[in-house]
XYZ file of C-alpha atoms in Angstrom:
394
model
C -0.312 -0.127 -0.132
C 2.732 2.451 1.065
C 4.898 1.518 -2.704
C 1.260 2.302 -4.188
C 1.237 5.433 -2.222
C 4.019 6.914 -3.188
C 4.289 5.900 -6.905
C 0.505 7.862 -7.209
C 2.492 10.450 -5.109
C 5.599 10.363 -7.921
C 3.408 10.147 -10.865
C 1.497 13.257 -9.565
C 4.854 15.132 -8.696
C 6.053 14.139 -12.208
C 3.074 15.394 -14.011
C 2.910 18.667 -12.131
C 6.930 19.578 -13.341
C 5.314 18.709 -16.874
C 2.570 20.953 -16.770
C 4.922 23.626 -15.497
C 7.326 22.838 -18.310
C 4.452 23.120 -21.032
C 3.118 26.182 -19.330
C 6.457 28.047 -19.116
C 7.167 26.950 -23.151
C 3.912 27.711 -23.979
C 4.435 31.238 -22.205
C 7.632 32.268 -23.964
C 6.184 31.478 -27.184
C 3.888 33.861 -26.468
C 6.222 36.376 -25.521
C 4.788 36.697 -21.970
C 7.920 35.098 -20.360
C 11.315 35.667 -19.847
C 13.681 32.652 -21.426
C 16.905 32.095 -19.469
C 19.565 32.373 -22.578
C 22.536 29.950 -22.926
C 25.763 31.527 -22.517
C 27.644 32.237 -26.426
C 30.389 29.310 -26.105
C 27.756 26.627 -25.345
C 25.636 28.099 -28.120
C 28.306 27.739 -30.692
C 28.787 24.554 -29.180
C 25.481 23.037 -29.455
C 25.567 24.689 -33.270
C 28.425 23.006 -34.207
C 27.111 19.515 -33.201
C 23.955 20.296 -35.070
C 25.868 20.531 -37.801
C 28.353 18.068 -37.432
C 24.947 15.678 -37.085
C 23.726 16.782 -40.344
C 26.718 16.614 -42.073
C 27.666 13.756 -41.325
C 24.481 11.879 -42.246
C 24.679 13.535 -45.453
C 28.311 11.955 -46.340
C 27.295 8.655 -44.993
C 24.137 8.068 -46.956
C 25.952 9.137 -50.437
C 29.045 6.860 -49.787
C 26.432 3.955 -49.319
C 25.165 5.424 -52.545
C 28.303 5.278 -54.381
C 29.809 1.565 -53.110
C 25.772 0.241 -53.650
C 24.061 2.126 -55.929
C 21.292 -0.731 -56.230
C 18.875 0.836 -53.511
C 16.922 -2.721 -53.355
C 20.719 -4.227 -51.716
C 20.777 -1.460 -49.716
C 17.639 -1.835 -47.793
C 18.481 -6.017 -47.728
C 21.756 -5.089 -46.124
C 20.213 -3.019 -43.511
C 17.539 -5.531 -42.421
C 20.465 -8.177 -42.410
C 21.946 -5.269 -39.966
C 18.955 -4.773 -37.660
C 18.723 -8.437 -37.368
C 22.261 -8.991 -36.616
C 22.775 -11.190 -39.454
C 25.453 -11.751 -42.452
C 23.726 -10.393 -45.335
C 24.203 -13.680 -48.358
C 26.685 -12.840 -50.326
C 26.144 -11.860 -54.088
C 27.715 -11.449 -57.286
C 28.110 -7.811 -58.419
C 27.872 -5.808 -61.697
C 31.399 -6.265 -62.973
C 31.567 -10.124 -62.017
C 28.273 -10.533 -63.703
C 29.632 -8.748 -66.476
C 33.012 -10.857 -67.083
C 30.713 -14.090 -66.664
C 28.465 -13.203 -69.784
C 31.808 -12.466 -72.036
C 33.296 -15.186 -70.956
C 30.324 -17.325 -71.844
C 30.066 -15.734 -74.791
C 33.752 -16.387 -75.901
C 33.217 -19.615 -75.033
C 30.474 -20.357 -77.145
C 31.416 -18.097 -80.019
C 34.914 -20.216 -79.452
C 38.196 -19.459 -77.771
C 39.962 -19.837 -81.287
C 38.151 -17.060 -82.742
C 39.989 -13.184 -82.412
C 36.437 -12.148 -81.095
C 35.544 -15.202 -78.848
C 39.279 -14.778 -77.142
C 39.221 -11.036 -77.034
C 35.783 -11.560 -74.810
C 37.502 -13.905 -72.775
C 40.008 -11.836 -71.891
C 37.735 -8.698 -71.396
C 35.481 -10.855 -68.828
C 38.134 -12.328 -66.667
C 39.355 -8.756 -66.615
C 36.237 -7.679 -65.546
C 35.987 -10.338 -62.855
C 39.152 -9.148 -61.262
C 37.444 -5.620 -61.205
C 34.672 -6.971 -59.489
C 37.150 -8.575 -56.825
C 38.596 -5.310 -56.581
C 35.151 -3.326 -56.057
C 33.988 -5.609 -53.294
C 37.459 -5.508 -51.587
C 36.851 -1.602 -51.514
C 33.121 -1.841 -49.984
C 34.287 -4.212 -47.436
C 37.265 -1.724 -46.356
C 35.083 1.455 -47.057
C 32.391 0.197 -44.635
C 34.947 -0.871 -41.763
C 37.137 2.016 -41.947
C 34.807 4.838 -43.067
C 31.116 4.125 -42.691
C 31.113 2.622 -39.240
C 32.685 5.018 -37.480
C 30.322 7.871 -38.882
C 27.544 5.304 -38.148
C 29.067 5.049 -34.295
C 28.952 8.786 -34.034
C 24.999 9.211 -35.179
C 23.713 5.993 -33.202
C 25.795 6.316 -30.311
C 28.123 9.658 -29.050
C 25.292 12.346 -30.784
C 22.315 9.887 -29.329
C 24.035 10.505 -25.616
C 24.531 14.458 -27.062
C 20.895 14.521 -27.994
C 19.626 12.902 -24.633
C 21.803 15.521 -22.427
C 20.772 18.503 -24.681
C 17.260 17.643 -24.108
C 17.289 17.393 -20.201
C 19.578 21.165 -20.292
C 16.247 22.312 -22.175
C 14.105 20.558 -19.344
C 16.385 22.374 -16.687
C 16.212 25.820 -18.298
C 12.665 25.293 -17.992
C 12.257 24.130 -14.610
C 14.551 27.601 -13.763
C 12.473 29.574 -15.868
C 9.153 28.466 -14.227
C 10.576 28.881 -10.439
C 11.576 32.304 -11.481
C 8.030 33.360 -12.621
C 6.989 31.743 -9.418
C 9.014 33.670 -7.293
C 8.411 36.705 -9.506
C 4.652 36.495 -8.528
C 4.888 35.761 -5.207
C 7.198 38.801 -4.661
C 4.222 41.166 -6.600
C 1.723 39.675 -4.335
C 3.865 39.775 -1.316
C 4.367 43.569 -2.120
C 1.145 44.188 -2.765
C -0.405 42.635 0.449
C 2.013 44.745 2.444
C 0.846 48.174 0.922
C -2.945 46.792 2.269
C -1.267 46.069 5.018
C 0.257 49.750 5.799
C -3.552 51.377 5.362
C -5.702 51.399 8.512
C -8.234 48.562 8.622
C -11.290 48.727 11.172
C -11.849 45.336 13.305
C -9.671 42.640 14.864
C -10.836 40.040 12.632
C -9.943 41.419 9.767
C -6.489 42.601 11.139
C -6.418 38.634 12.325
C -6.981 37.172 9.051
C -5.278 39.792 6.768
C -1.798 38.616 9.224
C -2.529 35.338 8.275
C -2.668 36.038 4.655
C 0.762 37.810 4.595
C 2.678 35.525 6.416
C 1.321 32.620 4.114
C 2.520 34.952 1.460
C 5.884 34.973 3.334
C 6.412 31.382 3.403
C 5.285 31.040 -0.050
C 8.192 33.473 -1.412
C 10.462 31.669 1.020
C 9.666 28.172 -0.541
C 10.012 30.301 -4.255
C 13.020 31.308 -3.232
C 14.447 28.312 -2.143
C 13.197 26.185 -5.388
C 14.416 28.665 -7.824
C 18.129 27.765 -5.573
C 17.334 24.214 -6.484
C 16.751 24.314 -9.963
C 19.597 27.210 -11.158
C 21.922 24.726 -8.981
C 20.720 21.951 -11.340
C 20.591 23.607 -14.446
C 24.298 25.193 -14.205
C 25.437 21.525 -13.419
C 23.461 20.238 -16.828
C 25.222 22.729 -18.669
C 28.248 21.989 -17.606
C 27.778 18.326 -18.617
C 26.321 19.298 -21.902
C 29.256 21.733 -22.457
C 31.923 18.667 -21.711
C 30.251 16.247 -24.087
C 30.260 19.192 -26.834
C 33.963 19.570 -26.720
C 34.372 16.470 -27.861
C 33.188 16.753 -31.078
C 36.886 18.358 -31.703
C 38.031 15.101 -31.111
C 35.122 13.363 -33.205
C 36.452 15.448 -36.198
C 40.038 14.606 -35.824
C 38.956 10.959 -35.467
C 36.877 11.432 -39.214
C 39.788 12.596 -40.715
C 41.556 9.461 -39.828
C 38.947 7.380 -41.294
C 38.600 9.674 -44.318
C 42.374 9.103 -45.364
C 41.722 5.533 -44.747
C 38.237 6.044 -47.149
C 40.671 7.968 -50.037
C 43.987 4.923 -49.282
C 40.878 2.219 -50.037
C 39.683 3.720 -52.911
C 43.296 5.013 -54.592
C 44.362 0.770 -54.497
C 41.001 0.432 -56.257
C 41.609 2.589 -59.238
C 44.937 1.801 -59.033
C 44.072 -1.692 -59.133
C 41.381 -1.155 -62.378
C 43.872 0.497 -64.123
C 46.283 -2.151 -63.828
C 43.588 -4.814 -64.968
C 42.960 -2.476 -67.858
C 46.497 -1.802 -68.910
C 47.174 -5.780 -68.655
C 44.060 -5.783 -70.718
C 45.095 -3.348 -73.265
C 48.673 -4.785 -73.851
C 47.132 -8.428 -74.526
C 44.277 -7.458 -76.956
C 46.891 -4.807 -78.526
C 45.533 -1.536 -79.229
C 41.992 0.143 -80.615
C 41.474 -2.486 -83.684
C 40.905 0.184 -86.564
C 37.486 -1.092 -87.744
C 36.382 0.897 -84.677
C 37.989 3.963 -86.370
C 36.409 2.771 -89.869
C 32.807 2.517 -88.211
C 32.878 5.895 -87.071
C 33.831 7.476 -90.842
C 37.080 8.015 -89.809
C 40.134 6.898 -91.823
C 41.635 3.784 -90.417
C 44.901 4.563 -89.101
C 47.983 1.717 -88.468
C 47.485 0.166 -85.240
C 50.276 0.714 -82.654
C 49.993 -1.210 -79.395
C 50.128 1.169 -75.969
C 53.178 -0.754 -74.768
C 55.844 -1.577 -76.880
C 59.025 -1.384 -75.228
C 61.288 -3.704 -75.766
C 58.638 -6.254 -77.804
C 60.249 -6.111 -80.969
C 63.042 -3.244 -79.460
C 66.671 -5.132 -78.457
C 69.201 -4.890 -81.187
C 69.450 -8.243 -80.328
C 66.887 -10.326 -78.219
C 68.057 -14.063 -76.198
C 66.403 -16.959 -77.821
C 63.921 -18.715 -75.985
C 63.636 -22.943 -76.381
C 65.859 -23.012 -79.118
C 64.122 -20.629 -81.030
C 66.371 -17.665 -82.150
C 64.519 -14.591 -82.278
C 65.731 -11.558 -85.009
C 66.222 -7.842 -84.210
C 64.207 -5.466 -85.766
C 66.777 -4.776 -88.285
C 65.675 -7.943 -89.800
C 61.625 -6.687 -90.170
C 63.161 -4.169 -92.312
C 65.454 -6.852 -94.937
C 62.556 -8.334 -95.275
C 60.338 -5.646 -96.620
C 63.049 -5.257 -98.915
C 63.107 -8.707 -100.347
C 60.471 -11.321 -101.727
C 61.532 -14.269 -99.080
C 58.983 -15.414 -96.706
C 59.625 -16.415 -93.110
C 58.019 -17.095 -89.861
C 56.496 -14.898 -87.681
C 55.334 -15.249 -83.890
C 52.284 -13.139 -83.174
C 52.494 -10.665 -80.063
C 49.119 -9.214 -79.773
C 45.392 -10.219 -80.728
C 44.267 -7.764 -84.049
C 41.097 -7.882 -85.531
C 41.153 -7.109 -89.286
C 39.373 -3.733 -90.488
C 38.539 -5.222 -93.672
C 38.843 -8.077 -96.743
C 42.371 -7.375 -96.994
C 43.959 -7.907 -93.769
C 44.176 -11.033 -91.337
C 43.216 -11.418 -87.940
C 45.883 -12.801 -85.881
C 45.955 -14.089 -82.101
C 48.507 -13.779 -80.257
C 50.926 -16.366 -79.957
C 50.207 -18.224 -83.023
C 52.823 -18.709 -85.646
C 52.276 -17.611 -89.350
C 54.154 -16.767 -92.296
C 55.014 -13.584 -93.688
C 56.344 -12.088 -96.594
C 56.815 -8.225 -98.530
C 55.023 -7.080 -101.331
C 56.664 -4.537 -103.713
C 55.189 -1.174 -103.108
C 53.246 -2.096 -99.794
C 53.465 0.222 -96.581
C 56.665 -0.205 -94.708
C 54.324 -0.867 -91.800
C 52.788 -3.878 -93.224
C 53.748 -6.981 -94.259
C 51.360 -9.952 -96.179
C 50.914 -13.154 -93.767
C 49.591 -16.145 -94.542
C 48.294 -18.762 -92.269
C 46.673 -22.224 -94.200
C 44.479 -20.585 -96.977
C 43.755 -17.500 -95.445
C 46.167 -14.709 -96.964
C 46.049 -10.755 -95.927
C 48.179 -7.577 -94.661
C 49.338 -7.765 -91.321
C 51.027 -4.850 -89.030
C 54.567 -5.214 -88.315
C 54.534 -4.305 -85.279
C 52.529 -7.304 -84.027
C 55.182 -9.639 -85.020
C 58.358 -11.438 -83.997
C 60.347 -13.111 -86.846
C 61.719 -16.384 -86.099
C 64.628 -18.335 -87.483
């Protein structure tokens, strides 16, 4: 029974406090009550914390969009995260594209120029997909997680203490208002007491009223001192928490550096993968240019150092590779030679011969032909081939 009485009293006290705060807040909005202003330093800290929270949320959400453009996948990952379960692994877009290319190249035939190129491109796309997966994992761990911890942890604590500070301020201002009213009432009654009144009963009753108002005034003063002390203490707690925002910025800066490093690693890997792929495929096929109504240019691989460039190349597997001077010698004679193909090449038209890397063909010169080209022969197939794609064999 005593516990029930205590709960009822506590409930009534809480309801009274809530009503007092609501009245004070409403009167402030209507301009009928004074409001205690926070000091400028504390206001600046509150503004800095709010600004940090807003921009951290925006950066975090846009980073998630950058790393995972699919909104359905983001929602699925969010649900699994809230359920504290690991999201199932899914194939990403580069990996899926790579698999399609490999399947298509296999069906067209690895021995064909187009099929072989598709397979090589597909393998590169898969490697890019793996690098993309590593970027997402690293960025989520080193960048997104600290930002999310701030929003869901540190800032929630700041917001809680800030709300508590607001309540303590309302209590303080309500106590100030009550004290002000008590002083005004006592002043009016003191003025009436100074007037001469007839009748003992009237004087007795009036003295009782004065004593009651004086006690109420003293109680209001005591309440004001208590609310002022609680407000000052809460303001100090809030200030200490807000001053930690500078440390948060420093921590987020380190996380940002980690994110930039992860991106740098990812783009460097992608660049290297594409550079390697370009070396395998050679330069852009000349028929790409002809399809755009441009003059067909002599294809030159992007990376040719030492491919046919050393003055004397060592023999490998018993096959001697000629020096570049032999290439020019061949263009000046009519004899045929064997040559190994360095890069894949797609014929631009019917006068040219498509090539596959590492195959061996027969080449010879034709009087009047451009010095950058030789005539190539593979079985019954014959056509022009670019000289920079070849290594002549003895």
